[in-house]
Backbone atoms as SQL, in Angstrom:
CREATE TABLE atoms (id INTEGER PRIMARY KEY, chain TEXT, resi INTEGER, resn TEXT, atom TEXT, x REAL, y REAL, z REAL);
INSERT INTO atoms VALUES
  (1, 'A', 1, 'UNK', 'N', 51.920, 143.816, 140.919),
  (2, 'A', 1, 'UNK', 'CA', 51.802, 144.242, 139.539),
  (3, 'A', 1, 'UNK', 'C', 50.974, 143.211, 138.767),
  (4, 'A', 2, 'UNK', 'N', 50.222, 143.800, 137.637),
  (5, 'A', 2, 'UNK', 'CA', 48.927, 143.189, 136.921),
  (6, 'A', 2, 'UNK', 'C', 49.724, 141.768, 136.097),
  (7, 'A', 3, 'UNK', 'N', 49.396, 140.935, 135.810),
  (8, 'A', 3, 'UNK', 'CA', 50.043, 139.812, 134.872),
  (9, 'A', 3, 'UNK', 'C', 49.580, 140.124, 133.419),
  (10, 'A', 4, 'UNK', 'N', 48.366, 141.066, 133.166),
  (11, 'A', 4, 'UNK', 'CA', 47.670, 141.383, 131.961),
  (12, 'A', 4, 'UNK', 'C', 48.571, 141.832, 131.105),
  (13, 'A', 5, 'UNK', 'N', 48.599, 141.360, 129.785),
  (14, 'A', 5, 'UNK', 'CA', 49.253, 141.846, 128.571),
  (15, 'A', 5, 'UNK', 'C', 48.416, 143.059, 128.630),
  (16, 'A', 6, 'UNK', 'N', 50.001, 143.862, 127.593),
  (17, 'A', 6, 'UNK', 'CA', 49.412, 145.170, 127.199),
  (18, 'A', 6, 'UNK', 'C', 48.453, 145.810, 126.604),
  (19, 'A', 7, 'UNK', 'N', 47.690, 146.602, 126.845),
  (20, 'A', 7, 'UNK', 'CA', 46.559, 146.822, 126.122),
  (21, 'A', 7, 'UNK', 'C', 46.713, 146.611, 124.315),
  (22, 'A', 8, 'UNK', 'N', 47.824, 147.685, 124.270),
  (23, 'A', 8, 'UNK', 'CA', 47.910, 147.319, 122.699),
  (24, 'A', 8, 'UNK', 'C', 48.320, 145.426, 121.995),
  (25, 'A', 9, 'UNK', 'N', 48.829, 144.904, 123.284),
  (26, 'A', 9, 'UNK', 'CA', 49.017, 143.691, 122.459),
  (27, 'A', 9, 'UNK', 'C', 47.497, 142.775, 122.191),
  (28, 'A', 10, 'UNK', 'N', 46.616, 143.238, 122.403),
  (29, 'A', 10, 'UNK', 'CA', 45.461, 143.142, 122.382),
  (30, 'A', 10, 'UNK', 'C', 44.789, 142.996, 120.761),
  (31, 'A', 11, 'UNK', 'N', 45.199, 144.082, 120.227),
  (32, 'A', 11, 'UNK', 'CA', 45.013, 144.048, 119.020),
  (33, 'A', 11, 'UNK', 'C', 45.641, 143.122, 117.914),
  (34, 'A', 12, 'UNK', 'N', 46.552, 141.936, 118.405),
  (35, 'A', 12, 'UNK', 'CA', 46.860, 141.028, 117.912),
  (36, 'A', 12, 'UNK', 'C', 46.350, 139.998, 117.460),
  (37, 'A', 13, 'UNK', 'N', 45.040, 139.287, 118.367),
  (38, 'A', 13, 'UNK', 'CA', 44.002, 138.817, 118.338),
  (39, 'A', 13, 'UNK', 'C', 43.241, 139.060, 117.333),
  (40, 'A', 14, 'UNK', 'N', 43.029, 140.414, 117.132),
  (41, 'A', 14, 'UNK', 'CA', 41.923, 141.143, 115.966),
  (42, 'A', 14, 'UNK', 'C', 42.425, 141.106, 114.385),
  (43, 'A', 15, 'UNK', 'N', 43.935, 140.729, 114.493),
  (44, 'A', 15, 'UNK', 'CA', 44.736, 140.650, 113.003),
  (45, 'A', 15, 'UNK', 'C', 44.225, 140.104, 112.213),
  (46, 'A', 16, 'UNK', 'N', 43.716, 139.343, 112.325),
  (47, 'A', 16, 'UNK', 'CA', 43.400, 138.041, 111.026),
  (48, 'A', 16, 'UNK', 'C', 42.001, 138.928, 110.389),
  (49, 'A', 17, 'UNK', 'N', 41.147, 139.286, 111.664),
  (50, 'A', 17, 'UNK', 'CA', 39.713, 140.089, 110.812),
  (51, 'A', 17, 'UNK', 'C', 40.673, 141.248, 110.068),
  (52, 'A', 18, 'UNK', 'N', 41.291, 141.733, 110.613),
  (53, 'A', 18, 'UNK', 'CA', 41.622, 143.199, 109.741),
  (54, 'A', 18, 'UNK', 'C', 42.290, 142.931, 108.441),
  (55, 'A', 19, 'UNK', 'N', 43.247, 142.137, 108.717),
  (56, 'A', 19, 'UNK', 'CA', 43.731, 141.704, 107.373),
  (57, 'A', 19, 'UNK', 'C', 42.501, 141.035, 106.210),
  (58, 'A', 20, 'UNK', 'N', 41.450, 140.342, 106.362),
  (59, 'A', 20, 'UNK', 'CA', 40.688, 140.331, 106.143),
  (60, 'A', 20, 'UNK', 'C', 39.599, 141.319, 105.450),
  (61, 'A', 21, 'UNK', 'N', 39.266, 142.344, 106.154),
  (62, 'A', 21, 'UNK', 'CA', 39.153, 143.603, 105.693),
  (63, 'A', 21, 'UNK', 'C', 39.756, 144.510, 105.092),
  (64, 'A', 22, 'UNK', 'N', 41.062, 144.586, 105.679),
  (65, 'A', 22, 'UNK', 'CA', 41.832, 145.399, 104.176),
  (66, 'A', 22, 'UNK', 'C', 42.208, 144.819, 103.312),
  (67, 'A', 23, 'UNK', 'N', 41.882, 144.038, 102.796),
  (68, 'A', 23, 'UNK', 'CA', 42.419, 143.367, 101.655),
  (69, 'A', 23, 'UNK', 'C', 41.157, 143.230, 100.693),
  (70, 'A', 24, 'UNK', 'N', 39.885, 142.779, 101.409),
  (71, 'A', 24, 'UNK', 'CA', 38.584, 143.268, 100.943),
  (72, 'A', 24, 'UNK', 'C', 38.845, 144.737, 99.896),
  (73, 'A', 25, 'UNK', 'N', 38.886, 144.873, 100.692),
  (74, 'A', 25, 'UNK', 'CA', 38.729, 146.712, 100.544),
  (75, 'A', 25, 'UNK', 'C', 40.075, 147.376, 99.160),
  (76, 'A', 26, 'UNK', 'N', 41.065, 146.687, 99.763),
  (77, 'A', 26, 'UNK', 'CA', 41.952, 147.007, 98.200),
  (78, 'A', 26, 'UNK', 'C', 41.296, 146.332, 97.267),
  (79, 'A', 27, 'UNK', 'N', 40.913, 144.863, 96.938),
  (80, 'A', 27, 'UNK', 'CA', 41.168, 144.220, 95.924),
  (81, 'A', 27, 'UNK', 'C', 39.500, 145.300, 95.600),
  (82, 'A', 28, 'UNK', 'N', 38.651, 145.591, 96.066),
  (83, 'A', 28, 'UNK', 'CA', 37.621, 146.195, 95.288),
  (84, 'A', 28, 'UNK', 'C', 37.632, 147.453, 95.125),
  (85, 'A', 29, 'UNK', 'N', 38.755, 148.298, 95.735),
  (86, 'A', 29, 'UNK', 'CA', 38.926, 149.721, 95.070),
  (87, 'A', 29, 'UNK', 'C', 40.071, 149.560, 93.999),
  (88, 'A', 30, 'UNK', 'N', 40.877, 148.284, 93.803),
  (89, 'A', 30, 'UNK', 'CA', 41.643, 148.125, 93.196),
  (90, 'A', 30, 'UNK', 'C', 40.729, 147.539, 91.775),
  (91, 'A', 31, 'UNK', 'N', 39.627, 147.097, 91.684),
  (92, 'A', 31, 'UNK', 'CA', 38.676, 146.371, 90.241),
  (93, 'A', 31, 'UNK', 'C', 38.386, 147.375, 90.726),
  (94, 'A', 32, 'UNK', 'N', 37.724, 148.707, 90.672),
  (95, 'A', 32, 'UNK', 'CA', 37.087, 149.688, 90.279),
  (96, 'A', 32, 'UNK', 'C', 37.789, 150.530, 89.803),
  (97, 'A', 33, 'UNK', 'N', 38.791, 151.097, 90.618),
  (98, 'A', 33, 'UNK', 'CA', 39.969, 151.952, 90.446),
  (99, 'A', 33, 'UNK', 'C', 41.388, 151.176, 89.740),
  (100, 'A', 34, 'UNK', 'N', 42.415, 152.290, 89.577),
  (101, 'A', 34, 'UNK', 'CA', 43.341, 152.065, 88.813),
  (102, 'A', 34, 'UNK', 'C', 44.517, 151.866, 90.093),
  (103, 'A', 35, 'UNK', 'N', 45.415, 150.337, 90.037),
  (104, 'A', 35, 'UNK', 'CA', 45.973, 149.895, 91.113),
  (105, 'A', 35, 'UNK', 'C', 46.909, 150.615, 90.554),
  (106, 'A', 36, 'UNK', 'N', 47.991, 150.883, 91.748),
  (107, 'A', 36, 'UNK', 'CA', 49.182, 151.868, 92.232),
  (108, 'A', 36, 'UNK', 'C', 50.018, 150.929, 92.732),
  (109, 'A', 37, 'UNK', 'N', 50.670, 150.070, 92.138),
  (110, 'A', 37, 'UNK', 'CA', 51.397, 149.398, 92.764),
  (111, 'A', 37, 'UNK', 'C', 52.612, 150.174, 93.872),
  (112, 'A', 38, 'UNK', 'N', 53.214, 151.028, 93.113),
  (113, 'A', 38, 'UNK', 'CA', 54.330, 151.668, 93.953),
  (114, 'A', 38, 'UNK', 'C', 54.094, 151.911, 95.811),
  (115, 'A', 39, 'UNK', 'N', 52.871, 152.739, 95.498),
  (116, 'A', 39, 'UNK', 'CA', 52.130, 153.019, 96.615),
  (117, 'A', 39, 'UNK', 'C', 51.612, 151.900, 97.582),
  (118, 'A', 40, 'UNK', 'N', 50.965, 151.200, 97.165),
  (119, 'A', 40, 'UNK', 'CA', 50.668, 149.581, 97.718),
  (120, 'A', 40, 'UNK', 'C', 52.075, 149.261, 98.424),
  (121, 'A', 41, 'UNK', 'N', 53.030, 148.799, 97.963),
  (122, 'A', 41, 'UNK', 'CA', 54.370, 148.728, 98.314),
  (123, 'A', 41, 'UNK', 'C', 54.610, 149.346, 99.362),
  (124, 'A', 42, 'UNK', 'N', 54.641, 150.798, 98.955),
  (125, 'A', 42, 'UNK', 'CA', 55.304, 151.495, 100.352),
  (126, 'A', 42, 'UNK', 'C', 53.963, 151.525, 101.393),
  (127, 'A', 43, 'UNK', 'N', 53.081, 151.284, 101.519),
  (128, 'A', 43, 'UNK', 'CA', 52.055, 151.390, 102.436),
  (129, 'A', 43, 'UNK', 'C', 52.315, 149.614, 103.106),
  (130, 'A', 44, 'UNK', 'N', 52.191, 149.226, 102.398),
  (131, 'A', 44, 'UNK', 'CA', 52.656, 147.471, 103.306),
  (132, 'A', 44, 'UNK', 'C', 53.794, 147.517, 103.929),
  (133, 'A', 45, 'UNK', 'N', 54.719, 147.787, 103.518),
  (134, 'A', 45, 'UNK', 'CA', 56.086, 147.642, 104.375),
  (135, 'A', 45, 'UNK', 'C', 55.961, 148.935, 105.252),
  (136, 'A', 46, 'UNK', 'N', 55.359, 149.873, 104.831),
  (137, 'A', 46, 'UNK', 'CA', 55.331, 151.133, 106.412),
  (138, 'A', 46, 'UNK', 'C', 54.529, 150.615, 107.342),
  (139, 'A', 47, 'UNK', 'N', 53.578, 149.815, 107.012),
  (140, 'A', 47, 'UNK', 'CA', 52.061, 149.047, 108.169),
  (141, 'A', 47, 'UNK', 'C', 53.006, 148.082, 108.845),
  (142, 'A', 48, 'UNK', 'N', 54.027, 147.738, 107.748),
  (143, 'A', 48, 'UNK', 'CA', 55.167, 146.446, 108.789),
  (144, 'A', 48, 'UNK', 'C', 56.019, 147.015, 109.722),
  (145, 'A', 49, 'UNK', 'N', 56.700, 147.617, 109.490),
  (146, 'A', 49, 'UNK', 'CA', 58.090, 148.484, 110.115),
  (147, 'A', 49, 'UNK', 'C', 57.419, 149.259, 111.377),
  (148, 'A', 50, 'UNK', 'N', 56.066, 149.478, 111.242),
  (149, 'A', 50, 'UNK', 'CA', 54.985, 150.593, 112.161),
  (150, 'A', 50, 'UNK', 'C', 54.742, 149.812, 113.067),
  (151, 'A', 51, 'UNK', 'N', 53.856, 148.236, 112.799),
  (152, 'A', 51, 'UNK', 'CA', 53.474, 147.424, 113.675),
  (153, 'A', 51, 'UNK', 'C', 55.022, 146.522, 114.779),
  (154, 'A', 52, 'UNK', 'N', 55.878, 146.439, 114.096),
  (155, 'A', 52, 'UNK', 'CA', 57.336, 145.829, 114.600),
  (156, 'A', 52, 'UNK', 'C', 57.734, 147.457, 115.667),
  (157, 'A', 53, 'UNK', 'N', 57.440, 148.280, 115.286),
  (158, 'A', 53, 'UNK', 'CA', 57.952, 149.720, 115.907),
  (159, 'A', 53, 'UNK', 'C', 56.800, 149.632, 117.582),
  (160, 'A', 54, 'UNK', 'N', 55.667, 149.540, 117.312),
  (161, 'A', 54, 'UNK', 'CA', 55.156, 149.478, 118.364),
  (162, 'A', 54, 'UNK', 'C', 54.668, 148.327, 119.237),
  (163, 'A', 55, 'UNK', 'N', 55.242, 147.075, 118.544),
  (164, 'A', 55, 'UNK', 'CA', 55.077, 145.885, 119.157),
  (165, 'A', 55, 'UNK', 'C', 56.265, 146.173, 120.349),
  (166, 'A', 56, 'UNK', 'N', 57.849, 146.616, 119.730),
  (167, 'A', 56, 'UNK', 'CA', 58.453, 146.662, 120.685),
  (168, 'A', 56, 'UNK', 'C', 58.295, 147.742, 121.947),
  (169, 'A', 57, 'UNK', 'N', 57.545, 148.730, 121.458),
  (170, 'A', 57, 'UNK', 'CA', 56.700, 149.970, 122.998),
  (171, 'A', 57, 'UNK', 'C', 56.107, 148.789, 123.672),
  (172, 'A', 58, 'UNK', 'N', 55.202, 147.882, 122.902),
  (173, 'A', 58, 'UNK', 'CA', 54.455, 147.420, 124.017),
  (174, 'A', 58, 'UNK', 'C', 54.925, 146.128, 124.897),
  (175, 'A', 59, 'UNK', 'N', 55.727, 145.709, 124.210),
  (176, 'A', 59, 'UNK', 'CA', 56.801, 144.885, 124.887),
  (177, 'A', 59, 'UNK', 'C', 58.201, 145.617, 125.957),
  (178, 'A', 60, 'UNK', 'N', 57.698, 146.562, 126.065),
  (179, 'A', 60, 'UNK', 'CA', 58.605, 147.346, 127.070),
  (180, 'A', 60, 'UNK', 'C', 60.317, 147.684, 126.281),
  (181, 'A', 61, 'UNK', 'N', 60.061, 148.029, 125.434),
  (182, 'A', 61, 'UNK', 'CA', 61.626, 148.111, 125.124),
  (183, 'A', 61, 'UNK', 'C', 61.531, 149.526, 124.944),
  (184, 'A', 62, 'UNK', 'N', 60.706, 150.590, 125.384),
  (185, 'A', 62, 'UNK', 'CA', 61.290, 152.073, 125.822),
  (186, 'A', 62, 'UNK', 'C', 59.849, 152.821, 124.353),
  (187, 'A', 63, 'UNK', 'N', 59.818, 153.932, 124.994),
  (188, 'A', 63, 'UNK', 'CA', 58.556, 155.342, 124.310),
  (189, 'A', 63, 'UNK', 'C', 59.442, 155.548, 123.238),
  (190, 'A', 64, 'UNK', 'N', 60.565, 155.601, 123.026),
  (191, 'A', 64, 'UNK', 'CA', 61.100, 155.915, 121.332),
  (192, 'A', 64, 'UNK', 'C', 60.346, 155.007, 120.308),
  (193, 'A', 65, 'UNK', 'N', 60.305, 153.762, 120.660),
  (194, 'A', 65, 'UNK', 'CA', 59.256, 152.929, 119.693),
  (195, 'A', 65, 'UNK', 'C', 58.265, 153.642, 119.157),
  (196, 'A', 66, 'UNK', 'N', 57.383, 153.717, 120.770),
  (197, 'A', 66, 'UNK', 'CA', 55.956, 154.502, 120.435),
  (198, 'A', 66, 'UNK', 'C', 56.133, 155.580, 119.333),
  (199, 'A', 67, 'UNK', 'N', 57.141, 156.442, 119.459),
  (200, 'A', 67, 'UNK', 'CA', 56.965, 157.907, 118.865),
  (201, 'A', 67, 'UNK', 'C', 57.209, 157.816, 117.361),
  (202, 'A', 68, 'UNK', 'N', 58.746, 157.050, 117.059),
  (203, 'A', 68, 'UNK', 'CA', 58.500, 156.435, 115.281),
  (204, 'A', 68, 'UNK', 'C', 57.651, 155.598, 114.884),
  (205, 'A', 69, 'UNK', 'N', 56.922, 154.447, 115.803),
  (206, 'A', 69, 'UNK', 'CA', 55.996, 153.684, 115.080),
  (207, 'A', 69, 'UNK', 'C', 54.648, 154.605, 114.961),
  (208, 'A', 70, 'UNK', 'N', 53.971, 155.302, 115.551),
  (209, 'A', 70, 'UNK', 'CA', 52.773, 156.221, 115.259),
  (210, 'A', 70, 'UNK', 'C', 53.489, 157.521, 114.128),
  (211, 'A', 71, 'UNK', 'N', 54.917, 157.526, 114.116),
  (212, 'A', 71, 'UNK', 'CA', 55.170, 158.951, 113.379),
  (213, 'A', 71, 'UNK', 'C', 55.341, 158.539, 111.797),
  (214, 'A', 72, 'UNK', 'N', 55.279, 157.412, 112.222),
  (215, 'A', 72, 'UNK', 'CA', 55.289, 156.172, 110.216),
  (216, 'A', 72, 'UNK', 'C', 53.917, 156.831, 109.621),
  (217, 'A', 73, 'UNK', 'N', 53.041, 156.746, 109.876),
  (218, 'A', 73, 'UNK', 'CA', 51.838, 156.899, 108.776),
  (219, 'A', 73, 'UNK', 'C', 52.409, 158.502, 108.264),
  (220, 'A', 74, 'UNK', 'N', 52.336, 159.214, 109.209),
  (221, 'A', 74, 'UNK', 'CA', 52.699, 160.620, 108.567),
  (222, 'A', 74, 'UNK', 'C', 54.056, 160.869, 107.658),
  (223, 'A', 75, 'UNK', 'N', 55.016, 160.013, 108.022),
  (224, 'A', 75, 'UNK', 'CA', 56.245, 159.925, 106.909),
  (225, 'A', 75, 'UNK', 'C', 55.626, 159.731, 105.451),
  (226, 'A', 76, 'UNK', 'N', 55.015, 158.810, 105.388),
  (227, 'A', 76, 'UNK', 'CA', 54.584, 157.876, 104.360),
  (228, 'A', 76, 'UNK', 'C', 53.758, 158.817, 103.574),
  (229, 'A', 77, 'UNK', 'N', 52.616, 159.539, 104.147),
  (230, 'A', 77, 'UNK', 'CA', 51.680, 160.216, 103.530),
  (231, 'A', 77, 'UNK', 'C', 52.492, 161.492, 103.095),
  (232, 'A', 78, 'UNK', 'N', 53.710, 161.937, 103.499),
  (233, 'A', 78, 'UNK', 'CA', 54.432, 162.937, 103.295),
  (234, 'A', 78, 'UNK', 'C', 55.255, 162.431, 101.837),
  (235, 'A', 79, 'UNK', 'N', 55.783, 161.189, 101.984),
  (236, 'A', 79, 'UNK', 'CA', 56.797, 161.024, 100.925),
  (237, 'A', 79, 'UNK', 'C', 56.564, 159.780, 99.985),
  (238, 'A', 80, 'UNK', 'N', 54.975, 159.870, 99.769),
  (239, 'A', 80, 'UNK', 'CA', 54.427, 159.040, 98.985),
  (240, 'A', 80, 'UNK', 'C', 53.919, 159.412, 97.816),
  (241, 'A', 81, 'UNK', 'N', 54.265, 159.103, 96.599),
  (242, 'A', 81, 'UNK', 'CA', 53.289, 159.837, 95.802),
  (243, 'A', 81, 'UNK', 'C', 52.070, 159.798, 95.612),
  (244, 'A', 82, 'UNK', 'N', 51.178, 160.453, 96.023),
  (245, 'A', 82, 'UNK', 'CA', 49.570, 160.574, 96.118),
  (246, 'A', 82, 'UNK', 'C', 49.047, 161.410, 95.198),
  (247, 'A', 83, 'UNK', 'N', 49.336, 160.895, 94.021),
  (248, 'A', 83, 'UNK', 'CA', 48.528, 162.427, 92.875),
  (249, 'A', 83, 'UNK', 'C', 47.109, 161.685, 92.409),
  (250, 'A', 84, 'UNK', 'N', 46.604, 160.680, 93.062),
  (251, 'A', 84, 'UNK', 'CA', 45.054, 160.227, 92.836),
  (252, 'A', 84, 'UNK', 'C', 44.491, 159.951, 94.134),
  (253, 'A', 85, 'UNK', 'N', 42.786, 160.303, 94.399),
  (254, 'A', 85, 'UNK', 'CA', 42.119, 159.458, 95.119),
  (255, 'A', 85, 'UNK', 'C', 42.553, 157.785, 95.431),
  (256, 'A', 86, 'UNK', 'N', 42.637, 157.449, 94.587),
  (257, 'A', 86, 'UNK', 'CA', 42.848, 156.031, 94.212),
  (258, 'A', 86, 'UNK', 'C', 44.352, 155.653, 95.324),
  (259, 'A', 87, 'UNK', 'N', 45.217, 156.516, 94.594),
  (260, 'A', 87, 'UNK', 'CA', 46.853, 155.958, 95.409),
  (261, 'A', 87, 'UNK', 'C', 46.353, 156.473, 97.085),
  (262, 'A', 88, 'UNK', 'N', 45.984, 157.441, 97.605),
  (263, 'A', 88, 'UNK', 'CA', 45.734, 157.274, 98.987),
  (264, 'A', 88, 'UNK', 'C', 44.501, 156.290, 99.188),
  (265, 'A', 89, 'UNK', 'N', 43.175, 155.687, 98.826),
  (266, 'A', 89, 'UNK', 'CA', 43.263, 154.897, 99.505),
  (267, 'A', 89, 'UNK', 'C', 44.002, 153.621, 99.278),
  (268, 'A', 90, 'UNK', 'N', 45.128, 153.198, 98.542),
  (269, 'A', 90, 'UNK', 'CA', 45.915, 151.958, 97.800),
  (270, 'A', 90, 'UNK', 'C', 46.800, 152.451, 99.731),
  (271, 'A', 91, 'UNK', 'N', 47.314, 153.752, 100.034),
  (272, 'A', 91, 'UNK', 'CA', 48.164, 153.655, 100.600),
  (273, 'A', 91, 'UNK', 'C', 47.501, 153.604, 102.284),
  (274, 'A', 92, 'UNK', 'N', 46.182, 153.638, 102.313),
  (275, 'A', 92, 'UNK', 'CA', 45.670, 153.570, 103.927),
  (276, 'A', 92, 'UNK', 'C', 45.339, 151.986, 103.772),
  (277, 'A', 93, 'UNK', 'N', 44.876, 151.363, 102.960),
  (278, 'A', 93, 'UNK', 'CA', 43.967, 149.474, 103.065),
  (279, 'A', 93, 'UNK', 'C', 45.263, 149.102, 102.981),
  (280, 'A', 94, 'UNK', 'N', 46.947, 149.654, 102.177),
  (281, 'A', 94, 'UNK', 'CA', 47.760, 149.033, 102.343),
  (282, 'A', 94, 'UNK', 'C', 48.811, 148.910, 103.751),
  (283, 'A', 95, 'UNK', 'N', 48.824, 150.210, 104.480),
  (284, 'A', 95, 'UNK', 'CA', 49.122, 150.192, 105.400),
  (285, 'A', 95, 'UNK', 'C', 48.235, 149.460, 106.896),
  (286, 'A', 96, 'UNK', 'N', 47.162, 149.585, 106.871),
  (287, 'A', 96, 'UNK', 'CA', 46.376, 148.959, 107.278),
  (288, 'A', 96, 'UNK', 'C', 46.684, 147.025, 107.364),
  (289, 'A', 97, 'UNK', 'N', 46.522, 146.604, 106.071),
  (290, 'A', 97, 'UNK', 'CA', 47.112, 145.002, 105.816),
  (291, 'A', 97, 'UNK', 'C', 48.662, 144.752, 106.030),
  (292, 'A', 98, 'UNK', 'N', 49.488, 145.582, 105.965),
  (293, 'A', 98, 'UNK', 'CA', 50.743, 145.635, 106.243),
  (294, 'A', 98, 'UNK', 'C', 50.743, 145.287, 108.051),
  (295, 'A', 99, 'UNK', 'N', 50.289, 146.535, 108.290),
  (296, 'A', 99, 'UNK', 'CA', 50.319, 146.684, 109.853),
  (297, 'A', 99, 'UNK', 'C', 49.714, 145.194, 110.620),
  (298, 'A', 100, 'UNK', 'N', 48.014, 145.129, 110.380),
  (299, 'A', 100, 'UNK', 'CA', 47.909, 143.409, 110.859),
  (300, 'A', 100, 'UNK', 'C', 48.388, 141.746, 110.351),
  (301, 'A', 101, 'UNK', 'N', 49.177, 142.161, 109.003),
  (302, 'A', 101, 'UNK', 'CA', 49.878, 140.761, 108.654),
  (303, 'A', 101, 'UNK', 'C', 51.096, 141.237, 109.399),
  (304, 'A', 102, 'UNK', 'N', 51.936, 141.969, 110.236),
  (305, 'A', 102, 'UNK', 'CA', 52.852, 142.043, 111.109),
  (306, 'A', 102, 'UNK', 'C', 52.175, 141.290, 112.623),
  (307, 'A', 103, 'UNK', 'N', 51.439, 141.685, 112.672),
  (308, 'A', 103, 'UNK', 'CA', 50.562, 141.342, 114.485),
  (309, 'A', 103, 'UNK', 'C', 50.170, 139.899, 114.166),
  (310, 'A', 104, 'UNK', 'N', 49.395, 139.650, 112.464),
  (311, 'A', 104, 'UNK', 'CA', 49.449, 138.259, 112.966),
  (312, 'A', 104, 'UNK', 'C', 50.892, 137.218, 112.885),
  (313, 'A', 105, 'UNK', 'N', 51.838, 137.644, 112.124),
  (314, 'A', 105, 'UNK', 'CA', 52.897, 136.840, 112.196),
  (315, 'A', 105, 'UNK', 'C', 53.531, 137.005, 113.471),
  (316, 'A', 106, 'UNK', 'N', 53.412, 138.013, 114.367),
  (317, 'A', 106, 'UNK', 'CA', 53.696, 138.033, 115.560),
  (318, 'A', 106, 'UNK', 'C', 52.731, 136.972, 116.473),
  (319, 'A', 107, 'UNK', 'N', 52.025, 137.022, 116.215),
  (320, 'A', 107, 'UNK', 'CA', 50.753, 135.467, 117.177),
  (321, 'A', 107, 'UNK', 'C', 51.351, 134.540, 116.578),
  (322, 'A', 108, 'UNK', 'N', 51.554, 134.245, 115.786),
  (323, 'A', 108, 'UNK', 'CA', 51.421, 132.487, 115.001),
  (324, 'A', 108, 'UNK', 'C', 52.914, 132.363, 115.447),
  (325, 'A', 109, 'UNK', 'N', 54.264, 133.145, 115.570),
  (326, 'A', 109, 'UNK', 'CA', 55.343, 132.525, 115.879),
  (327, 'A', 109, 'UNK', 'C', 55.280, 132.699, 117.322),
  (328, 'A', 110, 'UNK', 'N', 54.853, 134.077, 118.261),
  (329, 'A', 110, 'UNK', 'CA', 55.127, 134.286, 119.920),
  (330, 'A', 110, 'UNK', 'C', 54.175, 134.116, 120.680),
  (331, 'A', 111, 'UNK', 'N', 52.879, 133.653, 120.052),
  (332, 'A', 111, 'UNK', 'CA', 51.654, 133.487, 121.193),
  (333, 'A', 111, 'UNK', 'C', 51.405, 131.704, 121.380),
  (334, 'A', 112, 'UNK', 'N', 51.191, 131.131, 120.226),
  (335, 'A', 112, 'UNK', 'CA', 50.662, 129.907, 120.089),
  (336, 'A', 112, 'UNK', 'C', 51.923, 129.371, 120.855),
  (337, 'A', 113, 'UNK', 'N', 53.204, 129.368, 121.444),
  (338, 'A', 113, 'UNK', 'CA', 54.283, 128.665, 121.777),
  (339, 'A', 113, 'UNK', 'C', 53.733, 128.366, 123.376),
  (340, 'A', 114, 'UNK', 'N', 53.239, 129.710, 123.922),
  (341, 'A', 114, 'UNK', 'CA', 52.376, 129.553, 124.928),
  (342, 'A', 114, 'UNK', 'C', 51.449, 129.043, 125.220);
């Protein structure tokens, strides 16, 4: 059997650019547009709870992970209030930065020990 980490833990590495980029990306649709805090909120902590949901799939702790951590964005977009352009994208750059400030706090406490 392969010693290779999981494909998806792969994308852990890439955290710091993405967070990087979504945060870009809010703070300048956020000075153009009208910020949504509420929405911001629930899009960061769903990108958290999403990325912790499928860190543990890829750490082998069983496909139920997989199925609520990918079934989070669609909760969210279901029971979010989205009555502007503006609050969906507040709620994709926020889920987005949510999701890779989870992957990188996952490197900086479980990778660097290695």
């Amino acid at each position: 059997m392969s010693k290779q980490p999981h494909v998806g833990l792969s994308l852990v590495t890439k955290a710091p650019m993405g967070m990087l980029i979504t945060a870009v990306i809010a703070v300048i649709a956020n000075v153009l547009l009208e910020l949504n805090i509420v929405t911001l909120g629930y899009a960061v902590v769903g990108g958290v709870v999403s990325a912790a949901l499928l860190l543990a799939y890829w750490l082998g702790k069983g496909g139920l992970f997989f199925i609520l951590g990918v079934s989070l964005p669609l909760l969210l977009v279901l029971f979010t209030p989205l009555a502007t352009i503006t609050a969906l994208l507040n709620l994709i750059s926020g889920f987005f930065f949510g999701f890779c400030a989870a992957l990188f706090i996952y490197k900086l406490i479980f990778t660097e020990r290695n």
